[in-house]
Structures are given as structure tokens and as C-alpha cells.
Short mmCIF file of C-alpha atoms in Angstrom, two decimals:
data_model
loop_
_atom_site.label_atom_id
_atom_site.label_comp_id
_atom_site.label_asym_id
_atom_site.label_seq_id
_atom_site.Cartn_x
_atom_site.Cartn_y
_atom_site.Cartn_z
CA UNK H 126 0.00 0.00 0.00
CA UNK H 127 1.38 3.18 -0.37
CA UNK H 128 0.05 6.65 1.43
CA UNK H 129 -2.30 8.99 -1.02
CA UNK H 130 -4.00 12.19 0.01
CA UNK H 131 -6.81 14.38 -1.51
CA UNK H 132 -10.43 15.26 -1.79
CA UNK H 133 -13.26 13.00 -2.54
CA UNK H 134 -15.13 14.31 -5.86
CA UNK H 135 -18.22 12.43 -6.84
CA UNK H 136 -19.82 11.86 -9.74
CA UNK H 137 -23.20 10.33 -10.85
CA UNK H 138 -23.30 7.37 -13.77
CA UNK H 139 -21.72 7.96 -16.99
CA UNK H 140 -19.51 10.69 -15.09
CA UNK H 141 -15.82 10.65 -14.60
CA UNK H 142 -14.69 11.06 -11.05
CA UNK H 143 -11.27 11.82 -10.01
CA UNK H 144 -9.32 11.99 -6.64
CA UNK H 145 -5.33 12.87 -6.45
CA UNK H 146 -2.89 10.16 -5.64
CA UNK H 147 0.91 10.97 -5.51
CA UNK H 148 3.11 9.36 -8.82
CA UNK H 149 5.36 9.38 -11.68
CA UNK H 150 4.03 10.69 -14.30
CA UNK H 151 1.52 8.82 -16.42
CA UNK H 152 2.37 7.63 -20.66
CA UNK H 153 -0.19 5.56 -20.93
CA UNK H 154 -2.25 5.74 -24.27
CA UNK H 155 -5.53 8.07 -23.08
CA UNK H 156 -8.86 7.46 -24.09
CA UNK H 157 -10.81 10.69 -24.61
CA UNK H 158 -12.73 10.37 -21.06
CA UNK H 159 -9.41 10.55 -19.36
CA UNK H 160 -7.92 13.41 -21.45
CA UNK H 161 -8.74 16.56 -18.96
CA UNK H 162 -7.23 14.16 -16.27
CA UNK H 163 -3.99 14.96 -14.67
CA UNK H 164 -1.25 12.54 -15.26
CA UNK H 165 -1.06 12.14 -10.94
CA UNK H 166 -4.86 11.27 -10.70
CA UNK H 167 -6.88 8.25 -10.43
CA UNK H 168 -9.87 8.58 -12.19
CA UNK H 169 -12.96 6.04 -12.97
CA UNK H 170 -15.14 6.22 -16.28
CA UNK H 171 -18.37 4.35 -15.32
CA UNK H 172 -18.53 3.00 -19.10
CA UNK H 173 -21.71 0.66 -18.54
CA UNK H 174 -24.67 0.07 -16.24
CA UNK H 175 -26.80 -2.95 -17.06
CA UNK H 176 -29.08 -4.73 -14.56
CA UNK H 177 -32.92 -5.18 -13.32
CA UNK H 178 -31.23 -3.73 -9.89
CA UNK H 179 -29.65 -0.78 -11.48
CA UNK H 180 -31.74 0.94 -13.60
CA UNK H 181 -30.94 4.31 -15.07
CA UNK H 182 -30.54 6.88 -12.19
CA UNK H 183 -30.52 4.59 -9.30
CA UNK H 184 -26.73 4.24 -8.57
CA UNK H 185 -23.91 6.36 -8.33
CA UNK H 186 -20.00 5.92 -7.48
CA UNK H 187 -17.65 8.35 -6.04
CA UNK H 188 -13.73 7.61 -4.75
CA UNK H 189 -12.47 7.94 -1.39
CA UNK H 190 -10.17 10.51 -0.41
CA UNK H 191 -7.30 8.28 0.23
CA UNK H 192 -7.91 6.51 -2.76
CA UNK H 193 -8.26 3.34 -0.98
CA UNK H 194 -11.51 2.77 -1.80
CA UNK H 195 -14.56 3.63 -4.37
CA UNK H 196 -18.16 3.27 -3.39
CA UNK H 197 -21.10 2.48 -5.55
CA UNK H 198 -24.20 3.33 -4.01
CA UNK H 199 -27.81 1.96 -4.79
CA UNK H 200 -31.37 3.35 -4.38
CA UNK H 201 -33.67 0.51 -6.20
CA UNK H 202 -32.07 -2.72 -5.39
CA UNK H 203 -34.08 -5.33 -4.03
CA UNK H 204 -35.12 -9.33 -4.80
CA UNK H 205 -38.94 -10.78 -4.01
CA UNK H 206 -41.49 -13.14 -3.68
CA UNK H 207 -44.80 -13.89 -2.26
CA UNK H 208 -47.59 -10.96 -2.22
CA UNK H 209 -46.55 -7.79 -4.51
CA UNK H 210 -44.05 -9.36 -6.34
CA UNK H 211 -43.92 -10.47 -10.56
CA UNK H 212 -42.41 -13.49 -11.98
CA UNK H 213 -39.48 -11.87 -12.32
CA UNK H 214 -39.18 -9.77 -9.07
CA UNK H 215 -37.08 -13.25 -7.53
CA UNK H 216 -34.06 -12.37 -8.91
CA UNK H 217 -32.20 -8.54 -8.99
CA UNK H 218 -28.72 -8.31 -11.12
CA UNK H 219 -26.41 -5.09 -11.69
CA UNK H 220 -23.33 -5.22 -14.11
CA UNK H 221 -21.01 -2.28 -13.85
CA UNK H 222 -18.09 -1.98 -16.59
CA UNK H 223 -15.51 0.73 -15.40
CA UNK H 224 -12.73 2.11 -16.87
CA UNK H 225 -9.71 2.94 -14.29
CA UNK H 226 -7.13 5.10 -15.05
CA UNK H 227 -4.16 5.12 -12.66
CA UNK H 228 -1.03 7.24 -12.87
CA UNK H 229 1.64 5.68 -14.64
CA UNK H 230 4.29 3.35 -12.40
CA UNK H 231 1.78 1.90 -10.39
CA UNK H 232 -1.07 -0.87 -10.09
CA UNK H 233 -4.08 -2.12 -8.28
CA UNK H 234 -6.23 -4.63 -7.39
CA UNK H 235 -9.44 -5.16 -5.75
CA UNK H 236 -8.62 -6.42 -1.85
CA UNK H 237 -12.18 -6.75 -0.65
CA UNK H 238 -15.31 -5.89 -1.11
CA UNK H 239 -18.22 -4.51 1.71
CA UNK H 240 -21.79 -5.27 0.71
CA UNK H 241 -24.69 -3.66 2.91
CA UNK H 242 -28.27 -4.09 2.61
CA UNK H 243 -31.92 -5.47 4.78
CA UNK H 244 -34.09 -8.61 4.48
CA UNK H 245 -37.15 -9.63 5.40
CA UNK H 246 -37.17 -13.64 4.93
CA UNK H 247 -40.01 -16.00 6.03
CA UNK H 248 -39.87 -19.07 8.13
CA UNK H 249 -38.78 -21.08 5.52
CA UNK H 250 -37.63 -18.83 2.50
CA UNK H 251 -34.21 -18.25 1.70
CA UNK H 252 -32.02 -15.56 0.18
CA UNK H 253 -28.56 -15.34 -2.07
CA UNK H 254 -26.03 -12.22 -2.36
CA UNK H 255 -23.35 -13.06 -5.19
CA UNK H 256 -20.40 -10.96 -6.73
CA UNK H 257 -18.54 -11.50 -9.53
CA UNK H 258 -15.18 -9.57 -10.43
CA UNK H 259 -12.39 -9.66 -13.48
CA UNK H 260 -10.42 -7.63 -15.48
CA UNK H 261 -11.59 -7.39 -19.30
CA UNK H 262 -9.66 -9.97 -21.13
CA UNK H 263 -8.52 -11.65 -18.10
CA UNK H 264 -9.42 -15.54 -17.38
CA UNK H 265 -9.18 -14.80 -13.70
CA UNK H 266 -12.41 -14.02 -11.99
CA UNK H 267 -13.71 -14.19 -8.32
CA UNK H 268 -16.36 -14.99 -7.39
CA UNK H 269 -18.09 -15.01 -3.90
CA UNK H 270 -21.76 -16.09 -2.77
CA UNK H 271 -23.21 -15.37 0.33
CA UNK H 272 -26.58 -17.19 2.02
CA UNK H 273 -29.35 -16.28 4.33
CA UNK H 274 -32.03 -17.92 6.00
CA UNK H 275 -35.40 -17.35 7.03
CA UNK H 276 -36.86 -16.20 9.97
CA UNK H 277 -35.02 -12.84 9.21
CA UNK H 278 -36.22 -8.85 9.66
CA UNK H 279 -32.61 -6.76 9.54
CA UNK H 280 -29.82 -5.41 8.14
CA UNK H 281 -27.32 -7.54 6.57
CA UNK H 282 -23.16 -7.04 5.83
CA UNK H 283 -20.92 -9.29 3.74
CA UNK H 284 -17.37 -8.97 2.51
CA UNK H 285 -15.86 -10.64 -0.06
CA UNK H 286 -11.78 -10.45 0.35
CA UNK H 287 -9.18 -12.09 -1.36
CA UNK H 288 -5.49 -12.67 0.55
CA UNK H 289 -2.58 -10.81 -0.52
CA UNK H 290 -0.73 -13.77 -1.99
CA UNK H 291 -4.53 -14.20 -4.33
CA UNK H 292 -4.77 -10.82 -5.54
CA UNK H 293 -5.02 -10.26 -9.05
CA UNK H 294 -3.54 -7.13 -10.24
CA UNK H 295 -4.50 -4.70 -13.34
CA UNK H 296 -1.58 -5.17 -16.10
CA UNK H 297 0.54 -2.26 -15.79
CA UNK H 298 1.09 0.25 -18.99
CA UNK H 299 -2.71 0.05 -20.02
CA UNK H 300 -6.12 1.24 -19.66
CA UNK H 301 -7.81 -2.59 -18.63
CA UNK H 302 -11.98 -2.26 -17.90
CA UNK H 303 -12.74 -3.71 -14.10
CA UNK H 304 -15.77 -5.57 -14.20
CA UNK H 305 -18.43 -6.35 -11.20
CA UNK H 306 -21.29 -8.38 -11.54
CA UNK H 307 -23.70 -8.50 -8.18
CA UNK H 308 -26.85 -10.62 -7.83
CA UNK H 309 -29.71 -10.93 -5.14
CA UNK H 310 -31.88 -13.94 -5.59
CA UNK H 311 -35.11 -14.73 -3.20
CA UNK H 312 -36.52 -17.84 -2.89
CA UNK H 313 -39.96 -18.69 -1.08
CA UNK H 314 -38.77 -22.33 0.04
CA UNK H 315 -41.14 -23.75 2.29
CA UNK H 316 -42.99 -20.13 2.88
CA UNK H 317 -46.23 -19.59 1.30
CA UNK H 318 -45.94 -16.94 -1.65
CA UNK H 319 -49.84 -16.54 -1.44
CA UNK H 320 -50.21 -14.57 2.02
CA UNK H 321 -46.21 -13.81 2.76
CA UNK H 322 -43.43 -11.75 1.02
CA UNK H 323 -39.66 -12.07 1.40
CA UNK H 324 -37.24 -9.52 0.06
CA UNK H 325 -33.66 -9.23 0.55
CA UNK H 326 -32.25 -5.48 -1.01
CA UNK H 327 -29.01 -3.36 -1.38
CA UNK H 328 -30.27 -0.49 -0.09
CA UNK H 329 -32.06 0.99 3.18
CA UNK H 330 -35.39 2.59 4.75
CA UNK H 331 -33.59 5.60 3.68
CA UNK H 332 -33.33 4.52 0.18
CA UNK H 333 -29.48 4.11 -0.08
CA UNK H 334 -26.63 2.10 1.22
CA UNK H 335 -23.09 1.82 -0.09
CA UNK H 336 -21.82 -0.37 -1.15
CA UNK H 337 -17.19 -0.12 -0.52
CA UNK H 338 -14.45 -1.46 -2.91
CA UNK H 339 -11.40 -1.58 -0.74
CA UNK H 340 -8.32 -0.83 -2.89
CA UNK H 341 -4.78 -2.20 -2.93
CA UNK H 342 -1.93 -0.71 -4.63
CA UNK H 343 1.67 -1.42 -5.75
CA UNK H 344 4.24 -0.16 -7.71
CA UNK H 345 5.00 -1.33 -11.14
CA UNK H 346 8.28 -3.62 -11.14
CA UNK H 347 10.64 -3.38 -13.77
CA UNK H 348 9.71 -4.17 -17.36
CA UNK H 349 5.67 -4.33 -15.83
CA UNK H 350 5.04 -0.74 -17.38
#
């Protein structure tokens, strides 16, 4: 890890937003999103949304101001069955496709990963939080699933985190897309759907909850960049 200072700047979907990190300076070939960036910023190009639990408007990102860590933050994220709910309502998905642009000399990874959200599962029904994450073009990709049982009425946390030795790192020298895929699944189990509902959602009675990507970073070694 090494020590980074700055300010947090936020920035809905489809925005750029950029924190400062002390570096070298940065020759990587720069896509036109990046151009008005600094060479000793990070910056992150949300480049695609796609999901029945991230429709347009109802999630933003913004990085921390140590730039350990970038937050995506949901407002319409939730999974259910029973009364209220369509065919369809069982199952929630989000896709995000970012761009990451870090100075040039250095690398990251994704360390771990906080998930927050609330559920309301009958006696009997169950519930399923899963995450996805790879670099474009990369074979490598975690994945981590996380399950929850009925009777439940409360807030939930997970973390996903790979060890140090596990980590897999962006390739140094280029512009590589980070992909996350998150699910929430509901199922009724031995519930009845006609007179109960279970939900489980990534978000709050406030209608937001973040959701933290913890950060790791290195520099480059020789011959890397």
C-alpha cells in the first residue's frame, strides 16, 4: 500500500470522477474520457450500467479521499417473492463496466469488497447475495456467494476479500476495464408466496446504502510498465 491524500469528488453514472494520488508521471495511451485528467490522478469512467437492480438513475460511485476505496451506491435494489411481487421480481442483477485510469508506475487490485443491505425472509424462505469480479480480457475471476435464512427482519453485511498472496492485479502500462457483476436472488422455500413476502435489497429505509471497494496498490516492477 502506499500513502495517497486528496479530496473525494463524486460523480453520478456515466460521469468521470477523479481523486489525487501521488506518482510518476503517467504515458499511458488516453482514451478521450481521461484526457482533462492529470497525469497524478486516479480517475474512474463508469462506461456501462446494465441490470434489473440498477436501472438508469438509481446508482452512483464516487472515490475515497485516500484513494483506498470507491463506493457504488444503490437506491432501487431489491429481490422478491410472495404478495406484490412479478415473476421476475425473484431475482435482482447489476453489471457495472468501469474504466480505471491510474497514474503511470503503479497498479491495483481489488482487496475486498463490503456489501450492505436489509431482508425480510419468512420461516422457511431463503435468500442469495453473489459478486462477480475480473479484469476485461482476463481468465481470472472471483467470485463469492453469500446465504441467508429465514426467519429474518434486519440489516445484513458481507465482505468478499481475497489474501494478498490471491490478488489479481490490473496489467501495468494500459487502460484494462474492471468488471463487477452483483446478484440478489429470493426464494420462497417452504414459505407460502400466497399470504407472505420475502425480500432481501441493497439499499435501506432511507433509500441508499453503499456499497465499498477496498483498494490495494503497488508499484510497477521493472519491465511491468
Amino acid at each position: 500500500m502506499i500513502p495517497v491524500a486528496g479530496s473525494v469528488l463524486a460523480a453520478l453514472l456515466a460521469a468521470t470522477v477523479t481523486s489525487p494520488i501521488a506518482s510518476p508521471s503517467n504515458d499511458i495511451a488516453t482514451p478521450p474520457y481521461f484526457e482533462d485528467v492529470p497525469p497524478d490522478q486516479m480517475a474512474i469512467e463508469v462506461l456501462t450500467v446494465n441490470g434489473t437492480g440498477c436501472e438508469p438513475g438509481t446508482a452512483a460511485i464516487a472515490v475515497s479521499a485516500d484513494n483506498q476505496a470507491f463506493t457504488v451506491t444503490y437506491s432501487e435494489y431489491m429481490a422478491l417473492v410472495g404478495v406484490g411481487a412479478t415473476p421476475m421480481d425473484f431475482r435482482k442483477n447489476c453489471q457495472l463496466n468501469l474504466a480505471i485510469k491510474v497514474p503511470g508506475g503503479f497498479t491495483y487490485a481489488i482487496a475486498s469488497v463490503d456489501y450492505r443491505g436489509y431482508g425480510y425472509l419468512e420461516d422457511g424462505a431463503t435468500g442469495l447475495e453473489k459478486a462477480s469480479y475480473y479484469f476485461q480480457g482476463s481468465p481470472d475471476t472471483d467470485t463469492f456467494t453469500h446465504n441467508f435464512n429465514g426467519p429474518m427482519d434486519d440489516n445484513w453485511t458481507t465482505t468478499d476479500e481475497t489474501d494478498l498472496e490471491s490478488l489479481v492485479w490490473a496489467p501495468c502500462g494500459e487502460i484494462r476495464n474492471f468488471n463487477i457483476n452483483t446478484e440478489l436472488r429470493v426464494n420462497a422455500g417452504t414459505s407460502d408466496p400466497e399470504t407472505t413476502t420475502s425480500l432481501l435489497t441493497m439499499d435501506s429505509t432511507d433509500g441508499e446504502i453503499e456499497t465499498t471497494y477496498h483498494v490495494a496498490w503497488r508499484e510497477c516492477l521493472p519491465g511491468e510498465d
